mmCIF file of C-alpha atoms and ligand atoms in Angstrom:
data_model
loop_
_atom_site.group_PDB
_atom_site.id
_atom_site.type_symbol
_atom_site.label_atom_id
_atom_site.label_comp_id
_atom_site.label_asym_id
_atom_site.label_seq_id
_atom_site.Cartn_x
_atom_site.Cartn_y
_atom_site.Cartn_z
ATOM 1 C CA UNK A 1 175.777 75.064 131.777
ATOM 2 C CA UNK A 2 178.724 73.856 133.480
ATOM 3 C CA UNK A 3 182.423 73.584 131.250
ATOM 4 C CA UNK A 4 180.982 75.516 128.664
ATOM 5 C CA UNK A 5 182.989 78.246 126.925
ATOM 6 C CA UNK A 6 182.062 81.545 125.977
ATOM 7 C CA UNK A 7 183.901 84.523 124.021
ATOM 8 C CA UNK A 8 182.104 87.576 124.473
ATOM 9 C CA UNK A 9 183.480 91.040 122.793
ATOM 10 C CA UNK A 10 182.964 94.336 124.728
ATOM 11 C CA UNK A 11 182.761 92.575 127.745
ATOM 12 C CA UNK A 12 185.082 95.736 129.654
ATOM 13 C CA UNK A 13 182.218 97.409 130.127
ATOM 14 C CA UNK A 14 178.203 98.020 129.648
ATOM 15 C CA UNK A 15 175.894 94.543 128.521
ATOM 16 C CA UNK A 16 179.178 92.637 127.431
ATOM 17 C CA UNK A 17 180.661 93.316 130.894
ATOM 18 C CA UNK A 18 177.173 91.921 132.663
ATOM 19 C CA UNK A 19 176.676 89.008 130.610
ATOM 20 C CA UNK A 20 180.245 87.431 131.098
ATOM 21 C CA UNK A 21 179.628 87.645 134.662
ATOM 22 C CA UNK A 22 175.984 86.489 134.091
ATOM 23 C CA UNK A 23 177.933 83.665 131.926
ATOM 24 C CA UNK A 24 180.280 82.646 134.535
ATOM 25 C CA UNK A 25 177.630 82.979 137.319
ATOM 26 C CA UNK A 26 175.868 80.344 135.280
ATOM 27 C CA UNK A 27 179.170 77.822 134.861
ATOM 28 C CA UNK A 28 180.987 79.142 131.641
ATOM 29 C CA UNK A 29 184.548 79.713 130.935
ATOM 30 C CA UNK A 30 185.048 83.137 129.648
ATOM 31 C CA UNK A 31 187.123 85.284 126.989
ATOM 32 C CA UNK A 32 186.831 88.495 127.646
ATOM 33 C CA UNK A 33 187.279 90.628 124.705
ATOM 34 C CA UNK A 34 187.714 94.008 124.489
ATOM 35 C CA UNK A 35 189.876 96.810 122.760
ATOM 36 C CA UNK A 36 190.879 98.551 126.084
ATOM 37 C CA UNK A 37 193.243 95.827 127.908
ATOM 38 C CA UNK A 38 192.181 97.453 131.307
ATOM 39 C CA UNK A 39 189.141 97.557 131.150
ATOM 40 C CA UNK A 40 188.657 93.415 129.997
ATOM 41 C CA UNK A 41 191.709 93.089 133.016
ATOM 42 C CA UNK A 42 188.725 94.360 135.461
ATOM 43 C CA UNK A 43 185.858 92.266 134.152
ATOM 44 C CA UNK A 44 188.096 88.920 134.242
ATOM 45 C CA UNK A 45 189.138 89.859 137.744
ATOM 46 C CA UNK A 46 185.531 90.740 139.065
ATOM 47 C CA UNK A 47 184.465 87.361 137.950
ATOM 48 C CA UNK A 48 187.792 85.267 139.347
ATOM 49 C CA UNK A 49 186.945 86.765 142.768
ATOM 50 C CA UNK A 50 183.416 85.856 142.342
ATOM 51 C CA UNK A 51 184.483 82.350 142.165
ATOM 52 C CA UNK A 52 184.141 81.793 137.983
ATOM 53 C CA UNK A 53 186.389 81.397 135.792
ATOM 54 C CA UNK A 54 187.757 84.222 133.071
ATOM 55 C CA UNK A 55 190.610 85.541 131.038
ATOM 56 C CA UNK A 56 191.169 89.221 129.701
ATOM 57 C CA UNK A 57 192.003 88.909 125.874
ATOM 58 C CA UNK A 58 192.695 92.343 124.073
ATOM 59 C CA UNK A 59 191.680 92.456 120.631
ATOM 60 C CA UNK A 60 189.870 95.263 117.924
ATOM 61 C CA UNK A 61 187.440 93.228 116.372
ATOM 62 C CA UNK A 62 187.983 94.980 113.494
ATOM 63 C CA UNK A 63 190.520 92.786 113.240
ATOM 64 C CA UNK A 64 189.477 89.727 111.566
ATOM 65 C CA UNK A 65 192.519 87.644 112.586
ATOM 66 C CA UNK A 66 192.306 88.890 115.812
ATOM 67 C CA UNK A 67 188.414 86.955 116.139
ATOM 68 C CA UNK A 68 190.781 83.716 114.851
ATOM 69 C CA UNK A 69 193.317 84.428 117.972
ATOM 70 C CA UNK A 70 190.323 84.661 120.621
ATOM 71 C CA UNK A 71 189.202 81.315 119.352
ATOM 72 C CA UNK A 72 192.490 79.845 119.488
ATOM 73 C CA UNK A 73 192.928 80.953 122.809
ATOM 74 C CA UNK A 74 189.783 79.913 123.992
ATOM 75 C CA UNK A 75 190.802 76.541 122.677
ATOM 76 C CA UNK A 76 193.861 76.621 124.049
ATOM 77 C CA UNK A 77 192.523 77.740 127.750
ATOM 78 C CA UNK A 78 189.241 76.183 127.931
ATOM 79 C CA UNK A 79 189.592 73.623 125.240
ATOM 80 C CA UNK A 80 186.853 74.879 123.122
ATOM 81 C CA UNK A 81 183.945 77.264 122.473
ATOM 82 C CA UNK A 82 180.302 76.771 122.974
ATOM 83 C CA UNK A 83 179.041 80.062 123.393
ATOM 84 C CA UNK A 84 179.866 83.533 121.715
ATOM 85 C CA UNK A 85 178.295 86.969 121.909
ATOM 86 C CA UNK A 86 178.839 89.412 119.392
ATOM 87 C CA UNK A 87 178.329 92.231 121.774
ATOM 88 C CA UNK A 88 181.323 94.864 120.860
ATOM 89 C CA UNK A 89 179.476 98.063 119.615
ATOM 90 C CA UNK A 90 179.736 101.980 119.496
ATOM 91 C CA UNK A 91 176.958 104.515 118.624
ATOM 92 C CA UNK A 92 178.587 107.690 117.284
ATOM 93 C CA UNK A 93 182.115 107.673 114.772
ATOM 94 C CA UNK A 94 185.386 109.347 115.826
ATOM 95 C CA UNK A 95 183.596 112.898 115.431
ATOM 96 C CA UNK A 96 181.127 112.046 118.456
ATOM 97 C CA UNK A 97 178.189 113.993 116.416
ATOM 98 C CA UNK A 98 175.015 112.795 114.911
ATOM 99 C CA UNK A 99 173.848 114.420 111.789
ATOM 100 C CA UNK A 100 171.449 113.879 108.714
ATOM 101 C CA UNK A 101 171.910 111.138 106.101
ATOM 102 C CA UNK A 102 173.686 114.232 103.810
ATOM 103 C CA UNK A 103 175.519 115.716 106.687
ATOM 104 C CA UNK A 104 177.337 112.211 107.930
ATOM 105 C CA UNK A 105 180.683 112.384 107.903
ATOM 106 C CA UNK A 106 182.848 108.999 105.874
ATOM 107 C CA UNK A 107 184.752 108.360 108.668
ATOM 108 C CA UNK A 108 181.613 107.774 111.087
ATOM 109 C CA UNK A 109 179.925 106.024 108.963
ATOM 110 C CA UNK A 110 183.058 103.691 108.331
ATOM 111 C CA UNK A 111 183.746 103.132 111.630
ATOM 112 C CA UNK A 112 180.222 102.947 112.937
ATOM 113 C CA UNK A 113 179.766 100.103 110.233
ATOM 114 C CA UNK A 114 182.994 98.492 110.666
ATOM 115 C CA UNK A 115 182.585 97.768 114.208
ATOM 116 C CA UNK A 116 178.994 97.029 114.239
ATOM 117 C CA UNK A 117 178.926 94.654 111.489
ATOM 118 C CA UNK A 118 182.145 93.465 110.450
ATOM 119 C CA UNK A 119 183.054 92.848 114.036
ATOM 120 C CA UNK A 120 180.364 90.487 114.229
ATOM 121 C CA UNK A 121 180.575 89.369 110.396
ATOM 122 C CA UNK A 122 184.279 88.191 111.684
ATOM 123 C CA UNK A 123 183.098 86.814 114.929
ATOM 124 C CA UNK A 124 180.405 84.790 113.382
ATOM 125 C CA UNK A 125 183.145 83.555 110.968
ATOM 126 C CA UNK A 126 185.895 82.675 113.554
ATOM 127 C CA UNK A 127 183.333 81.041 115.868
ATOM 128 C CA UNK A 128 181.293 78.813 113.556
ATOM 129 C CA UNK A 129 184.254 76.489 112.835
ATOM 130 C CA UNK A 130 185.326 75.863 115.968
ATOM 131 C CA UNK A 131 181.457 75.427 117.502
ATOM 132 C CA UNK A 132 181.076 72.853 114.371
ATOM 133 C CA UNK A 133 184.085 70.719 115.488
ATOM 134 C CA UNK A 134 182.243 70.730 119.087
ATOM 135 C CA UNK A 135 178.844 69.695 117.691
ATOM 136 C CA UNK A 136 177.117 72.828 118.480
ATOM 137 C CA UNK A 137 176.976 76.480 119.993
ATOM 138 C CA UNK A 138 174.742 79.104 120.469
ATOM 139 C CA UNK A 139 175.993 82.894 119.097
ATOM 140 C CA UNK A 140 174.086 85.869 120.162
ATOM 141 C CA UNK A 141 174.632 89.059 118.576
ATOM 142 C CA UNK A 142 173.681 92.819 120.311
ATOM 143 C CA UNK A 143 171.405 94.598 117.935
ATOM 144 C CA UNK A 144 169.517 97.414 118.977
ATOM 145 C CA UNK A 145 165.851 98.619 118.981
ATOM 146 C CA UNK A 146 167.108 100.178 115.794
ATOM 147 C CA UNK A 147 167.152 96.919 114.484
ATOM 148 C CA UNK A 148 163.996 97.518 113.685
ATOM 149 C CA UNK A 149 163.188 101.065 113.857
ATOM 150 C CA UNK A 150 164.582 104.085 113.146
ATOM 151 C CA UNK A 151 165.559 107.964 114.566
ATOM 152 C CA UNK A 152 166.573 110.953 113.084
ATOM 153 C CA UNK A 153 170.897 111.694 113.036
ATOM 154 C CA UNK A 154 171.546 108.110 113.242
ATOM 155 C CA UNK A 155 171.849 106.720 109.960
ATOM 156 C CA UNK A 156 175.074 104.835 110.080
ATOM 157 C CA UNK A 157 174.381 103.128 113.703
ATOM 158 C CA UNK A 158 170.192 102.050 112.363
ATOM 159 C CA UNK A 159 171.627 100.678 109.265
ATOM 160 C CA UNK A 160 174.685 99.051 111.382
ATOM 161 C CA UNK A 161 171.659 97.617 113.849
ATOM 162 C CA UNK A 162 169.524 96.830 110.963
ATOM 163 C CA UNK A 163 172.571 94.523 109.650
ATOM 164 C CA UNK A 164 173.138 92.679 112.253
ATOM 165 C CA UNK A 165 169.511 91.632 112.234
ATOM 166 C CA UNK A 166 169.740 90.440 108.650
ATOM 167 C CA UNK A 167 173.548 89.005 109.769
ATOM 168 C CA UNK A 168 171.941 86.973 112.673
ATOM 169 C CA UNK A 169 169.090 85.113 110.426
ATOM 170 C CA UNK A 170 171.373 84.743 107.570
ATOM 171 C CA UNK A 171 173.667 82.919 109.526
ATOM 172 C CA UNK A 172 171.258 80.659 111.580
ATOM 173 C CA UNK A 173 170.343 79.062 108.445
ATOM 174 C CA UNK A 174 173.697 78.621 107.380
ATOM 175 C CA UNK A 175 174.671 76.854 111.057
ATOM 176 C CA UNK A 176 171.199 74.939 111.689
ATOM 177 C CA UNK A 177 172.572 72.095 110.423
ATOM 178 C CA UNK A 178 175.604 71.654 112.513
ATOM 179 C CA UNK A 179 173.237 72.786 115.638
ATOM 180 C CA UNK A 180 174.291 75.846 115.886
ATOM 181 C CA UNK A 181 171.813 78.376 117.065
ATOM 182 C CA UNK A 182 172.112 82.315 115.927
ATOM 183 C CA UNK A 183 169.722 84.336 117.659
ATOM 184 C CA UNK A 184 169.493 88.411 118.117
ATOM 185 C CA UNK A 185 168.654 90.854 120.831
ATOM 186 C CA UNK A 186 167.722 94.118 120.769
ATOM 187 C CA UNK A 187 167.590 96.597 123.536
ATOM 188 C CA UNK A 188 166.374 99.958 123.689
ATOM 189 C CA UNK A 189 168.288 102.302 125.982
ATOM 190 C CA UNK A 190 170.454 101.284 128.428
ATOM 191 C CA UNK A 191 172.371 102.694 131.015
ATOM 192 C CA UNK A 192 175.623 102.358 130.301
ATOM 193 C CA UNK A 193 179.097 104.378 128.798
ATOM 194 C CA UNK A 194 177.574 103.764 125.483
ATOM 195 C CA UNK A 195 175.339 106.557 126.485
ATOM 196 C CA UNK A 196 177.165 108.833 129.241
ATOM 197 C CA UNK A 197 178.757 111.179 126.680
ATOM 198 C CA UNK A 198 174.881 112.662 126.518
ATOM 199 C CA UNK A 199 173.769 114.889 128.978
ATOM 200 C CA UNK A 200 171.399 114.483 131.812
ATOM 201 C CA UNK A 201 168.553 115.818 130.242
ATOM 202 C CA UNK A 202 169.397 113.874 126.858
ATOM 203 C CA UNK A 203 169.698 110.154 128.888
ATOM 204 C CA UNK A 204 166.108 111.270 130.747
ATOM 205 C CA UNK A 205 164.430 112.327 127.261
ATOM 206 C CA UNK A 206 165.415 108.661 126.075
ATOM 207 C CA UNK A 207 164.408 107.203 129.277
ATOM 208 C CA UNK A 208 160.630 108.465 128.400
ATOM 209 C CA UNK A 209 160.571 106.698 124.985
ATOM 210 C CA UNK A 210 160.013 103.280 126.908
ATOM 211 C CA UNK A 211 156.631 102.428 128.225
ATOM 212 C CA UNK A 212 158.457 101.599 131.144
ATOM 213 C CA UNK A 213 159.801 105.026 131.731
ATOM 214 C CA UNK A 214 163.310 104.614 132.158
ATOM 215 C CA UNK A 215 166.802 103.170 131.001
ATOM 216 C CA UNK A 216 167.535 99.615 130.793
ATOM 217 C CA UNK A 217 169.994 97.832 133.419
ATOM 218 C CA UNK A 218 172.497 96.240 131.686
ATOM 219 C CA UNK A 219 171.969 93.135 133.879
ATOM 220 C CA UNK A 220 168.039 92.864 132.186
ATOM 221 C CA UNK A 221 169.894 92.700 128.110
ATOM 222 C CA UNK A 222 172.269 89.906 129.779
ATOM 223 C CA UNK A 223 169.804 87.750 131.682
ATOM 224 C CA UNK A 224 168.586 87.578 128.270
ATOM 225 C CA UNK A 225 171.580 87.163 126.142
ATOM 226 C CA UNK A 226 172.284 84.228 129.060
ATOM 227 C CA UNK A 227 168.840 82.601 128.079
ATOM 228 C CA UNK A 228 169.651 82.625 124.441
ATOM 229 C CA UNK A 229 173.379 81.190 124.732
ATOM 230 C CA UNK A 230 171.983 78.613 127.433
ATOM 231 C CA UNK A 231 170.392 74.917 126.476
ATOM 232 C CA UNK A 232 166.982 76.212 127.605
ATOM 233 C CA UNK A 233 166.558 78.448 124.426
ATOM 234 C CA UNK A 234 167.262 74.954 122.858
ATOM 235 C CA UNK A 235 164.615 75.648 119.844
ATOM 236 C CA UNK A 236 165.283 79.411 119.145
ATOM 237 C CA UNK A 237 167.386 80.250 116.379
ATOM 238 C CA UNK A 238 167.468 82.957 113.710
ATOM 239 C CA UNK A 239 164.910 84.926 116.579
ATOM 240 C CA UNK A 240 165.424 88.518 117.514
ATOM 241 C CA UNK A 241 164.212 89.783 121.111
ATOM 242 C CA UNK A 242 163.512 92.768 121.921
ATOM 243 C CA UNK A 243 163.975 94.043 125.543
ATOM 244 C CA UNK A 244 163.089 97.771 125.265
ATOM 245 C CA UNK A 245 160.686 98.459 128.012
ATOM 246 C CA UNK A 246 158.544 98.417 125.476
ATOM 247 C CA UNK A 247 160.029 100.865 123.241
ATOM 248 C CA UNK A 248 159.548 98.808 119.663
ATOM 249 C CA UNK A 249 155.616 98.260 120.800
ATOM 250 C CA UNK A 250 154.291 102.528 120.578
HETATM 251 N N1 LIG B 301 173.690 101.394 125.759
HETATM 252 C C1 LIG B 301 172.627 101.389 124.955
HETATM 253 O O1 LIG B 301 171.728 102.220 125.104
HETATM 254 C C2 LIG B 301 172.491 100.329 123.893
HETATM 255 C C3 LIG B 301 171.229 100.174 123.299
HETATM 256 C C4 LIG B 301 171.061 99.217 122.308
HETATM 257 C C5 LIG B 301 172.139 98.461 121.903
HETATM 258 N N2 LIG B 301 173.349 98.648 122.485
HETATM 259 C C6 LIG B 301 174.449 97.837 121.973
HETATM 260 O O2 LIG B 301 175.007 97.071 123.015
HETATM 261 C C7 LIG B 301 176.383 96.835 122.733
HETATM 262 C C8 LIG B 301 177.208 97.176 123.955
HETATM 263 O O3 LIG B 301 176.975 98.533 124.267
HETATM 264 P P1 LIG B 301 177.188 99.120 125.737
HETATM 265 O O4 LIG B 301 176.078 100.032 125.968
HETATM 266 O O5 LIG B 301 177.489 98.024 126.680
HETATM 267 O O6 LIG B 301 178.493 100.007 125.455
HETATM 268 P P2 LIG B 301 179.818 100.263 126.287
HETATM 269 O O7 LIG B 301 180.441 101.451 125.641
HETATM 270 O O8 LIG B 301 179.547 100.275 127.753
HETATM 271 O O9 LIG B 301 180.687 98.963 125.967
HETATM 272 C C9 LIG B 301 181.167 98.687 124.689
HETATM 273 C C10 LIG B 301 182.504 97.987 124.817
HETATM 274 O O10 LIG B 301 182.935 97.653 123.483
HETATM 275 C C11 LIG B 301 184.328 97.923 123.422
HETATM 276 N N3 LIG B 301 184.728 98.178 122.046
HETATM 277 C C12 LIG B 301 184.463 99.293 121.311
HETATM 278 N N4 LIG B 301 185.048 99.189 120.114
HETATM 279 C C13 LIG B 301 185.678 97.986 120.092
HETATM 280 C C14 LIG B 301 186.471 97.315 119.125
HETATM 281 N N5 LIG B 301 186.750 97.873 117.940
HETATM 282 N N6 LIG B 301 186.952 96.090 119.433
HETATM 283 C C15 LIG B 301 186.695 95.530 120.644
HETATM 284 N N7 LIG B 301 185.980 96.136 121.598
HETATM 285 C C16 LIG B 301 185.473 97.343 121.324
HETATM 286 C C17 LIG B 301 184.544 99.148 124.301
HETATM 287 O O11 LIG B 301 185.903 99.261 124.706
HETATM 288 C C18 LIG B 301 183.593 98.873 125.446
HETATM 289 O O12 LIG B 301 184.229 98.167 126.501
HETATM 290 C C19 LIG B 301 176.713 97.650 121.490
HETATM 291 O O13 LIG B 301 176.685 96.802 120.362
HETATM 292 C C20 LIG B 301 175.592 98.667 121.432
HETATM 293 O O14 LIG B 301 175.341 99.118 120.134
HETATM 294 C C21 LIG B 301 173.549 99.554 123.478
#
């Protein structure tokens, strides 16, 4: 995959931080995106000293302009963009709590839905142009097991998951024909920040709904998101994957 550029948002830490190194292991330029400047810093540095090639970029991508900037600065850095992964996410509002449907408060379910779907709504929107003027791309955007199914207390984040699904095929018909692929992935739990506000017990209860009987790595999610933005998924678009130890299959 070598000279290809890739954005990828939430890459300071968890599945985004793996797959830009995976990326730039594999011969991409990188963006990496995130909200927290330091955090993006330490990604783009791990991969320089690695040998690939990166560049922090701060942005909320809440921000709809702020997608347009990445792009432009990918552009300007890298001369293009071939590759991006809508990866930014967060699984509990400002309150930190999980409650019933009726119990939710507006602000979670604002933010919860902002972020997980309008971030990648506005990535998907930024990228596409740019990818067309190339002649092609491939966009991968995190979903979730609960893309596909559901658990109690987590209405805003399984609808937010659920979106991105319907997001992700919507928008691989509307990019076929400029050969642009749009595909989906979905892990179950992984061990990452996302999850270290929980306690012990709580991360090893969720460990024993996979098959597998533990946590994801965050390396396994990007060695797939890697496949998907690389030419050897060359006939997969509008897919979703699953890589939940099995989780989706009980
Ligand atoms: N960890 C899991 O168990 C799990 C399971 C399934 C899906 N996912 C999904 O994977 C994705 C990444 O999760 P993770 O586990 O790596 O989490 P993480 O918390 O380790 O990383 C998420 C990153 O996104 C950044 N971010 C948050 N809000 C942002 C915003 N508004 N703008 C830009 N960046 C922002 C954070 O700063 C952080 O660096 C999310 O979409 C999440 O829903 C995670």
């Amino acid at each position: 995959m070598n000279a290809k550029v890739a954005i990828v948002t939430g890459s300071g830490s968890g599945i985004g931080a793996a797959t830009a190194e995976i990326l730039a292991r594999d011969g991409a330029s990188v963006l990496v995106c995130d909200l927290d400047a330091d955090s993006a810093a330490s990604t783009a540095a791990r991969i320089v000293s690695a040998g690939g090639a990166a560049m922090p970029f701060q942005m909320d991508v809440t921000d709809a302009q702020a997608h347009g900037r990445a792009v432009a600065e990918a552009e300007r850095v890298y001369g293009g963009l071939d590759i991006a992964v809508n990866c930014a996410g967060i699984s509990v509002g400002p309150s930190k709590l999980q409650h019933t449907v009726q119990d939710t408060e507006l602000s979670d379910w604002q933010r919860i839905l902002d972020i997980n779907v309008n971030g990648v709504f506005y990535g998907l929107r930024a990228a596409v142009p740019m990818m067309i003027k190339r002649g092609g791309g491939s966009i991968v955007n995190v979903g979730s097991v609960m893309s596909v199914v559901a658990r109690t207390k987590l209405s805003a984040y399984v609808t937010s998951k659920h979106a991105v699904l319907g997001l992700t095929k919507a928008a691989a018909l509307d990019c076929a024909e400029h050969g642009i692929r749009v595909n989906a992935v979905g892990p179950g739990y992984v061990d990452t920040p996302l999850l270290h506000y929980k306690p012990a017990e709580t991360r090893h209860a969720y460990a024993q709904l996979h098959p597998l009987g533990r946590l994801a790595k965050a390396g396994e999610v990007a060695e797939l998101i890697a496949w998907l933005c690389s030419d050897k998924s060359s006939f997969t678009t509008g897919s979703f994957y699953a890589v939940d130890g099995g989780y989706s299959a009980v």
